[in-house]
PDB file of C-alpha atoms in Angstrom:
ATOM      1  CA  MET A   4      68.836  97.415 117.848  1.00 61.00           C
ATOM      2  CA  GLY A   5      65.999  98.308 115.485  1.00 77.00           C
ATOM      3  CA  VAL A   6      65.699  97.693 111.777  1.00 92.00           C
ATOM      4  CA  ARG A   7      69.015  97.789 109.952  1.00 97.00           C
ATOM      5  CA  ARG A   8      69.389  98.639 106.268  1.00 98.00           C
ATOM      6  CA  ILE A   9      71.847  96.081 104.937  1.00 98.00           C
ATOM      7  CA  GLY A  10      73.397  96.128 101.490  1.00 98.00           C
ATOM      8  CA  ILE A  11      74.263  92.746  99.977  1.00 98.00           C
ATOM      9  CA  MET A  12      76.926  92.654  97.288  1.00 98.00           C
ATOM     10  CA  GLY A  13      77.631  89.306  95.690  1.00 96.00           C
ATOM     11  CA  GLY A  14      80.269  88.453  93.150  1.00 94.00           C
ATOM     12  CA  THR A  15      82.925  86.009  92.129  1.00 94.00           C
ATOM     13  CA  PHE A  16      85.558  88.479  93.381  1.00 96.00           C
ATOM     14  CA  ASN A  17      88.296  86.804  91.344  1.00 96.00           C
ATOM     15  CA  PRO A  18      89.879  89.053  92.559  1.00 97.00           C
ATOM     16  CA  ILE A  19      87.938  91.752  94.405  1.00 98.00           C
ATOM     17  CA  HIS A  20      89.014  95.209  93.213  1.00 98.00           C
ATOM     18  CA  ILE A  21      88.522  98.870  94.022  1.00 97.00           C
ATOM     19  CA  GLY A  22      85.504  99.127  91.711  1.00 95.00           C
ATOM     20  CA  HIS A  23      83.612  96.690  93.956  1.00 96.00           C
ATOM     21  CA  LEU A  24      84.584  98.643  97.075  1.00 97.00           C
ATOM     22  CA  MET A  25      83.706 102.007  95.544  1.00 96.00           C
ATOM     23  CA  LEU A  26      80.289 100.736  94.474  1.00 96.00           C
ATOM     24  CA  ALA A  27      79.602  99.410  97.974  1.00 97.00           C
ATOM     25  CA  ASP A  28      80.602 102.739  99.511  1.00 97.00           C
ATOM     26  CA  TRP A  29      78.618 104.718  96.913  1.00 95.00           C
ATOM     27  CA  ALA A  30      75.492 102.638  97.528  1.00 97.00           C
ATOM     28  CA  MET A  31      75.873 103.071 101.272  1.00 97.00           C
ATOM     29  CA  ASP A  32      75.496 106.826 100.897  1.00 97.00           C
ATOM     30  CA  ALA A  33      72.871 106.748  98.137  1.00 97.00           C
ATOM     31  CA  VAL A  34      70.500 104.350  99.937  1.00 97.00           C
ATOM     32  CA  LYS A  35      71.452 105.266 103.530  1.00 98.00           C
ATOM     33  CA  LEU A  36      72.692 101.791 104.409  1.00 98.00           C
ATOM     34  CA  ASP A  37      73.985 100.844 107.833  1.00 98.00           C
ATOM     35  CA  GLU A  38      76.326  98.154 106.512  1.00 98.00           C
ATOM     36  CA  VAL A  39      77.315  96.387 103.306  1.00 98.00           C
ATOM     37  CA  TRP A  40      77.927  92.639 103.391  1.00 98.00           C
ATOM     38  CA  MET A  41      80.209  91.212 100.703  1.00 98.00           C
ATOM     39  CA  VAL A  42      79.279  87.667  99.657  1.00 98.00           C
ATOM     40  CA  PRO A  43      81.877  85.833  97.534  1.00 96.00           C
ATOM     41  CA  ALA A  44      80.153  83.267  95.323  1.00 93.00           C
ATOM     42  CA  GLY A  45      80.822  79.618  96.071  1.00 86.00           C
ATOM     43  CA  MET A  46      80.407  77.886  92.713  1.00 74.00           C
ATOM     44  CA  PRO A  47      78.806  80.470  90.381  1.00 62.00           C
ATOM     45  CA  TYR A  48      76.749  78.517  87.859  1.00 58.00           C
ATOM     46  CA  MET A  49      77.078  81.235  85.202  1.00 53.00           C
ATOM     47  CA  LYS A  50      80.870  80.820  85.272  1.00 54.00           C
ATOM     48  CA  ALA A  51      81.006  77.043  85.171  1.00 51.00           C
ATOM     49  CA  GLY A  52      84.083  75.836  83.309  1.00 48.00           C
ATOM     50  CA  GLN A  53      85.999  79.085  83.797  1.00 59.00           C
ATOM     51  CA  GLU A  54      89.177  79.428  85.824  1.00 75.00           C
ATOM     52  CA  VAL A  55      87.895  80.647  89.178  1.00 87.00           C
ATOM     53  CA  LEU A  56      90.036  80.530  92.292  1.00 92.00           C
ATOM     54  CA  PRO A  57      88.736  78.214  95.029  1.00 91.00           C
ATOM     55  CA  GLY A  58      86.245  79.805  97.389  1.00 92.00           C
ATOM     56  CA  ALA A  59      88.567  79.865 100.390  1.00 94.00           C
ATOM     57  CA  GLU A  60      91.080  82.020  98.520  1.00 96.00           C
ATOM     58  CA  ARG A  61      88.523  84.483  97.155  1.00 96.00           C
ATOM     59  CA  LEU A  62      86.992  84.706 100.632  1.00 97.00           C
ATOM     60  CA  LYS A  63      90.402  85.519 102.111  1.00 98.00           C
ATOM     61  CA  MET A  64      91.028  88.265  99.559  1.00 98.00           C
ATOM     62  CA  THR A  65      87.608  89.769 100.239  1.00 98.00           C
ATOM     63  CA  GLU A  66      88.239  89.714 103.990  1.00 98.00           C
ATOM     64  CA  LEU A  67      91.538  91.503 103.444  1.00 98.00           C
ATOM     65  CA  ALA A  68      89.843  94.096 101.222  1.00 98.00           C
ATOM     66  CA  VAL A  69      87.160  95.060 103.755  1.00 98.00           C
ATOM     67  CA  ARG A  70      89.034  94.756 107.046  1.00 97.00           C
ATOM     68  CA  ASP A  71      89.752  98.492 107.403  1.00 96.00           C
ATOM     69  CA  ASN A  72      86.086  99.541 107.040  1.00 97.00           C
ATOM     70  CA  ASP A  73      83.962  98.714 110.083  1.00 96.00           C
ATOM     71  CA  ARG A  74      80.751  99.109 108.036  1.00 97.00           C
ATOM     72  CA  PHE A  75      81.757  96.397 105.584  1.00 98.00           C
ATOM     73  CA  ARG A  76      81.494  92.687 106.386  1.00 98.00           C
ATOM     74  CA  CYS A  77      82.460  89.557 104.489  1.00 98.00           C
ATOM     75  CA  LEU A  78      80.191  86.485 104.645  1.00 98.00           C
ATOM     76  CA  ASP A  79      81.117  82.875 103.850  1.00 97.00           C
ATOM     77  CA  ILE A  80      77.475  81.850 103.380  1.00 96.00           C
ATOM     78  CA  GLU A  81      77.923  80.897  99.702  1.00 95.00           C
ATOM     79  CA  ILE A  82      81.439  79.507 100.048  1.00 94.00           C
ATOM     80  CA  ARG A  83      80.123  76.913 102.510  1.00 92.00           C
ATOM     81  CA  ARG A  84      77.165  75.899 100.369  1.00 89.00           C
ATOM     82  CA  GLU A  85      77.626  72.785  98.244  1.00 84.00           C
ATOM     83  CA  GLY A  86      76.918  72.792  94.522  1.00 83.00           C
ATOM     84  CA  TYR A  87      76.083  75.837  92.440  1.00 85.00           C
ATOM     85  CA  THR A  88      75.228  79.016  94.306  1.00 86.00           C
ATOM     86  CA  TYR A  89      72.144  81.083  93.532  1.00 92.00           C
ATOM     87  CA  SER A  90      71.402  84.601  94.733  1.00 94.00           C
ATOM     88  CA  TYR A  91      67.812  83.805  95.687  1.00 96.00           C
ATOM     89  CA  GLU A  92      68.975  81.091  98.112  1.00 95.00           C
ATOM     90  CA  THR A  93      71.419  83.472  99.779  1.00 96.00           C
ATOM     91  CA  LEU A  94      68.882  86.261 100.136  1.00 97.00           C
ATOM     92  CA  GLU A  95      66.211  83.938 101.500  1.00 97.00           C
ATOM     93  CA  GLU A  96      68.629  82.495 104.038  1.00 97.00           C
ATOM     94  CA  LEU A  97      69.616  85.970 105.203  1.00 97.00           C
ATOM     95  CA  ARG A  98      65.961  86.912 105.542  1.00 97.00           C
ATOM     96  CA  ARG A  99      65.432  83.851 107.754  1.00 97.00           C
ATOM     97  CA  ARG A 100      68.464  84.690 109.889  1.00 96.00           C
ATOM     98  CA  TYR A 101      67.721  88.395 110.223  1.00 97.00           C
ATOM     99  CA  PRO A 102      63.942  88.837 109.846  1.00 96.00           C
ATOM    100  CA  GLU A 103      63.967  92.338 111.361  1.00 96.00           C
ATOM    101  CA  ASP A 104      66.395  93.790 108.818  1.00 98.00           C
ATOM    102  CA  ASP A 105      65.810  95.293 105.364  1.00 98.00           C
ATOM    103  CA  PHE A 106      68.048  94.014 102.585  1.00 98.00           C
ATOM    104  CA  PHE A 107      69.267  95.844  99.485  1.00 98.00           C
ATOM    105  CA  PHE A 108      70.858  93.754  96.734  1.00 98.00           C
ATOM    106  CA  ILE A 109      73.497  95.877  94.953  1.00 98.00           C
ATOM    107  CA  VAL A 110      74.101  95.164  91.253  1.00 96.00           C
ATOM    108  CA  GLY A 111      75.159  96.938  88.082  1.00 93.00           C
ATOM    109  CA  ALA A 112      72.294  98.423  86.077  1.00 93.00           C
ATOM    110  CA  ASP A 113      72.966  96.010  83.196  1.00 92.00           C
ATOM    111  CA  CYS A 114      71.641  93.256  85.463  1.00 94.00           C
ATOM    112  CA  LEU A 115      68.176  94.688  84.871  1.00 96.00           C
ATOM    113  CA  PHE A 116      68.423  93.249  81.356  1.00 95.00           C
ATOM    114  CA  THR A 117      69.636  89.794  82.485  1.00 96.00           C
ATOM    115  CA  ILE A 118      67.909  89.164  85.802  1.00 96.00           C
ATOM    116  CA  GLU A 119      64.967  87.478  84.082  1.00 96.00           C
ATOM    117  CA  THR A 120      67.397  84.704  83.059  1.00 95.00           C
ATOM    118  CA  TRP A 121      68.637  84.214  86.629  1.00 95.00           C
ATOM    119  CA  LYS A 122      67.402  81.395  88.802  1.00 94.00           C
ATOM    120  CA  ALA A 123      64.089  82.394  90.463  1.00 96.00           C
ATOM    121  CA  PRO A 124      64.219  86.180  89.895  1.00 97.00           C
ATOM    122  CA  GLU A 125      60.768  86.562  91.460  1.00 97.00           C
ATOM    123  CA  ARG A 126      62.153  85.172  94.723  1.00 97.00           C
ATOM    124  CA  ILE A 127      65.050  87.618  94.628  1.00 97.00           C
ATOM    125  CA  LEU A 128      62.720  90.580  94.213  1.00 96.00           C
ATOM    126  CA  SER A 129      60.326  89.322  96.878  1.00 95.00           C
ATOM    127  CA  CYS A 130      62.882  89.447  99.679  1.00 95.00           C
ATOM    128  CA  CYS A 131      64.987  92.550  98.963  1.00 97.00           C
ATOM    129  CA  THR A 132      65.175  95.892  97.229  1.00 98.00           C
ATOM    130  CA  LEU A 133      67.243  95.688  94.059  1.00 98.00           C
ATOM    131  CA  VAL A 134      69.711  98.594  93.885  1.00 98.00           C
ATOM    132  CA  ALA A 135      70.982  99.012  90.323  1.00 96.00           C
ATOM    133  CA  ALA A 136      74.011 101.253  89.825  1.00 95.00           C
ATOM    134  CA  VAL A 137      73.897 103.262  86.612  1.00 93.00           C
ATOM    135  CA  ARG A 138      77.429 103.365  85.164  1.00 81.00           C
ATOM    136  CA  GLY A 139      76.905 104.588  81.615  1.00 74.00           C
ATOM    137  CA  GLY A 140      76.421 102.649  78.420  1.00 72.00           C
ATOM    138  CA  ARG A 141      72.633 102.911  78.505  1.00 81.00           C
ATOM    139  CA  SER A 142      70.457 105.985  78.794  1.00 84.00           C
ATOM    140  CA  PHE A 143      68.703 106.630  82.076  1.00 86.00           C
ATOM    141  CA  SER A 144      65.341 106.659  80.299  1.00 91.00           C
ATOM    142  CA  GLU A 145      66.031 103.184  78.873  1.00 93.00           C
ATOM    143  CA  LEU A 146      66.863 101.917  82.368  1.00 94.00           C
ATOM    144  CA  GLU A 147      63.757 103.560  83.785  1.00 95.00           C
ATOM    145  CA  ARG A 148      61.615 101.772  81.205  1.00 96.00           C
ATOM    146  CA  LYS A 149      63.222  98.430  82.057  1.00 97.00           C
ATOM    147  CA  LYS A 150      62.759  99.089  85.757  1.00 97.00           C
ATOM    148  CA  ASP A 151      59.055  99.802  85.227  1.00 97.00           C
ATOM    149  CA  GLU A 152      58.720  96.687  83.075  1.00 97.00           C
ATOM    150  CA  LEU A 153      60.291  94.457  85.738  1.00 97.00           C
ATOM    151  CA  GLU A 154      58.248  95.971  88.544  1.00 97.00           C
ATOM    152  CA  LYS A 155      55.070  95.363  86.585  1.00 97.00           C
ATOM    153  CA  ARG A 156      56.036  91.798  85.652  1.00 96.00           C
ATOM    154  CA  PHE A 157      57.045  90.803  89.176  1.00 96.00           C
ATOM    155  CA  CYS A 158      54.437  92.896  91.006  1.00 95.00           C
ATOM    156  CA  THR A 159      56.980  94.852  93.025  1.00 94.00           C
ATOM    157  CA  LYS A 160      58.123  98.401  93.630  1.00 94.00           C
ATOM    158  CA  ASN A 161      61.475  97.308  95.009  1.00 95.00           C
ATOM    159  CA  ILE A 162      63.891  98.469  92.315  1.00 97.00           C
ATOM    160  CA  LEU A 163      66.050 101.564  92.782  1.00 97.00           C
ATOM    161  CA  LEU A 164      68.382 103.214  90.264  1.00 96.00           C
ATOM    162  CA  ILE A 165      71.393 105.042  91.659  1.00 95.00           C
ATOM    163  CA  PRO A 166      74.062 106.975  89.711  1.00 91.00           C
ATOM    164  CA  PHE A 167      77.623 105.659  89.749  1.00 91.00           C
ATOM    165  CA  LEU A 168      80.931 106.495  88.118  1.00 85.00           C
ATOM    166  CA  GLN A 169      81.579 105.014  84.700  1.00 81.00           C
ATOM    167  CA  MET A 170      84.422 102.584  85.382  1.00 80.00           C
ATOM    168  CA  SER A 171      86.035  99.950  83.186  1.00 82.00           C
ATOM    169  CA  ILE A 172      87.901  98.055  85.907  1.00 90.00           C
ATOM    170  CA  SER A 173      87.292  94.326  85.695  1.00 93.00           C
ATOM    171  CA  SER A 174      88.651  91.245  87.440  1.00 95.00           C
ATOM    172  CA  THR A 175      89.303  89.738  84.001  1.00 94.00           C
ATOM    173  CA  GLU A 176      91.580  92.600  82.991  1.00 95.00           C
ATOM    174  CA  ILE A 177      93.370  92.460  86.352  1.00 97.00           C
ATOM    175  CA  ARG A 178      94.106  88.759  85.884  1.00 95.00           C
ATOM    176  CA  GLU A 179      95.354  89.384  82.352  1.00 95.00           C
ATOM    177  CA  ARG A 180      97.629  92.209  83.484  1.00 96.00           C
ATOM    178  CA  ILE A 181      99.142  89.963  86.147  1.00 96.00           C
ATOM    179  CA  ARG A 182      99.749  87.245  83.549  1.00 94.00           C
ATOM    180  CA  ARG A 183     101.487  89.839  81.358  1.00 95.00           C
ATOM    181  CA  LYS A 184     103.546  90.982  84.379  1.00 94.00           C
ATOM    182  CA  GLU A 185     101.966  94.448  84.220  1.00 96.00           C
ATOM    183  CA  SER A 186     101.133  96.581  87.237  1.00 96.00           C
ATOM    184  CA  VAL A 187      97.755  96.304  88.968  1.00 97.00           C
ATOM    185  CA  ARG A 188      98.695  98.706  91.723  1.00 96.00           C
ATOM    186  CA  TYR A 189      95.740 100.964  92.625  1.00 96.00           C
ATOM    187  CA  LEU A 190      93.333  98.521  90.941  1.00 97.00           C
ATOM    188  CA  VAL A 191      93.171  96.249  93.984  1.00 98.00           C
ATOM    189  CA  PRO A 192      93.750  97.065  97.670  1.00 98.00           C
ATOM    190  CA  ASP A 193      97.391  96.771  98.733  1.00 98.00           C
ATOM    191  CA  SER A 194      96.568  93.919 101.107  1.00 98.00           C
ATOM    192  CA  VAL A 195      94.931  91.940  98.298  1.00 98.00           C
ATOM    193  CA  LEU A 196      97.825  92.612  95.923  1.00 98.00           C
ATOM    194  CA  ALA A 197     100.299  91.396  98.553  1.00 98.00           C
ATOM    195  CA  TYR A 198      98.281  88.189  99.000  1.00 98.00           C
ATOM    196  CA  ILE A 199      98.107  87.578  95.239  1.00 97.00           C
ATOM    197  CA  ARG A 200     101.874  87.983  95.000  1.00 96.00           C
ATOM    198  CA  GLU A 201     102.506  85.778  98.038  1.00 96.00           C
ATOM    199  CA  LYS A 202     100.363  82.970  96.618  1.00 95.00           C
ATOM    200  CA  GLY A 203     101.455  83.431  93.020  1.00 95.00           C
ATOM    201  CA  PHE A 204      97.871  83.638  91.742  1.00 95.00           C
ATOM    202  CA  TYR A 205      97.008  84.402  88.102  1.00 94.00           C
ATOM    203  CA  ARG A 206     100.472  83.719  86.745  1.00 88.00           C
ATOM    204  CA  GLU A 207     101.307  81.758  83.609  1.00 70.00           C
ATOM    205  CA  LYS A 208      98.675  79.344  82.306  1.00 54.00           C
ATOM    206  CA  GLU A 209      96.832  77.269  84.915  1.00 52.00           C
ATOM    207  CA  GLU A 210      99.624  76.500  87.403  1.00 54.00           C
ATOM    208  CA  TRP A 211      98.224  78.921  89.987  1.00 48.00           C
ATOM    209  CA  PHE A 212      94.782  77.351  89.582  1.00 51.00           C
ATOM    210  CA  GLU A 213      96.068  73.814  90.055  1.00 54.00           C
ATOM    211  CA  GLU A 214      98.071  74.755  93.160  1.00 54.00           C
ATOM    212  CA  ALA A 215      95.107  76.534  94.725  1.00 54.00           C
ATOM    213  CA  GLN A 216      92.824  73.548  94.117  1.00 53.00           C
ATOM    214  CA  LYS A 217      95.078  71.296  96.188  1.00 54.00           C
ATOM    215  CA  SER A 218      94.154  73.148  99.371  1.00 51.00           C
ATOM    216  CA  ASP A 219      90.531  74.011  98.478  1.00 50.00           C
ATOM    217  CA  GLY A 220      88.068  73.119 101.237  1.00 44.00           C
ATOM    218  CA  LYS A 221      90.602  72.981 104.079  1.00 40.00           C
ATOM    219  CA  GLU A 222      90.018  76.535 105.266  1.00 38.00           C
ATOM    220  CA  THR A 223      86.260  76.407 104.855  1.00 36.00           C
ATOM    221  CA  GLY A 224      85.753  73.077 106.600  1.00 32.00           C
ATOM    222  CA  GLN A 225      84.234  71.422 103.515  1.00 26.00           C
TER     223      GLN A 225
END
């Protein structure tokens, strides 16, 4: 089969939206990737205490979102992991499973200014190329300086900057619009929107969250 160039895109995906899919597709062209694997977070430690749909539901929405693109895949690797999920653990596990492949971790460029606070950033950078999408808000020269600083600190040359559209779509805003009974058509794939409506997610207060928790773990075998 030869060496594959695999993009890894993690996220809470609560819910996944077209901005995530556009970034994955954009990175595929910019870095010449063979595939992009979407990895919904299991229990993201940086969002502890927030209302996050159970992993099985976010996994299902992500699967629905990528099913019509044969170069996108959805992995349950973090959903099945107990406790908080960390990117370095996921990337190291994928390296063990697929030692012949090259991995590219796709993030927003702002992550360059926070990655030093992540769990084991040196282990992240040791097992993949970090692909940072520049979406506006910071000058390219500022990002270049931060890139050089990180590469020097972590003794790596595995950070790439790629241009991307300036977009303000966020999962938070989508949830708020649903709560306000406003349209989110065109912000999420039709299949995901249909699933959200079927399940009644993100409606008033926490009732959707409580209902979803009742069935959490059944679909993932936990």
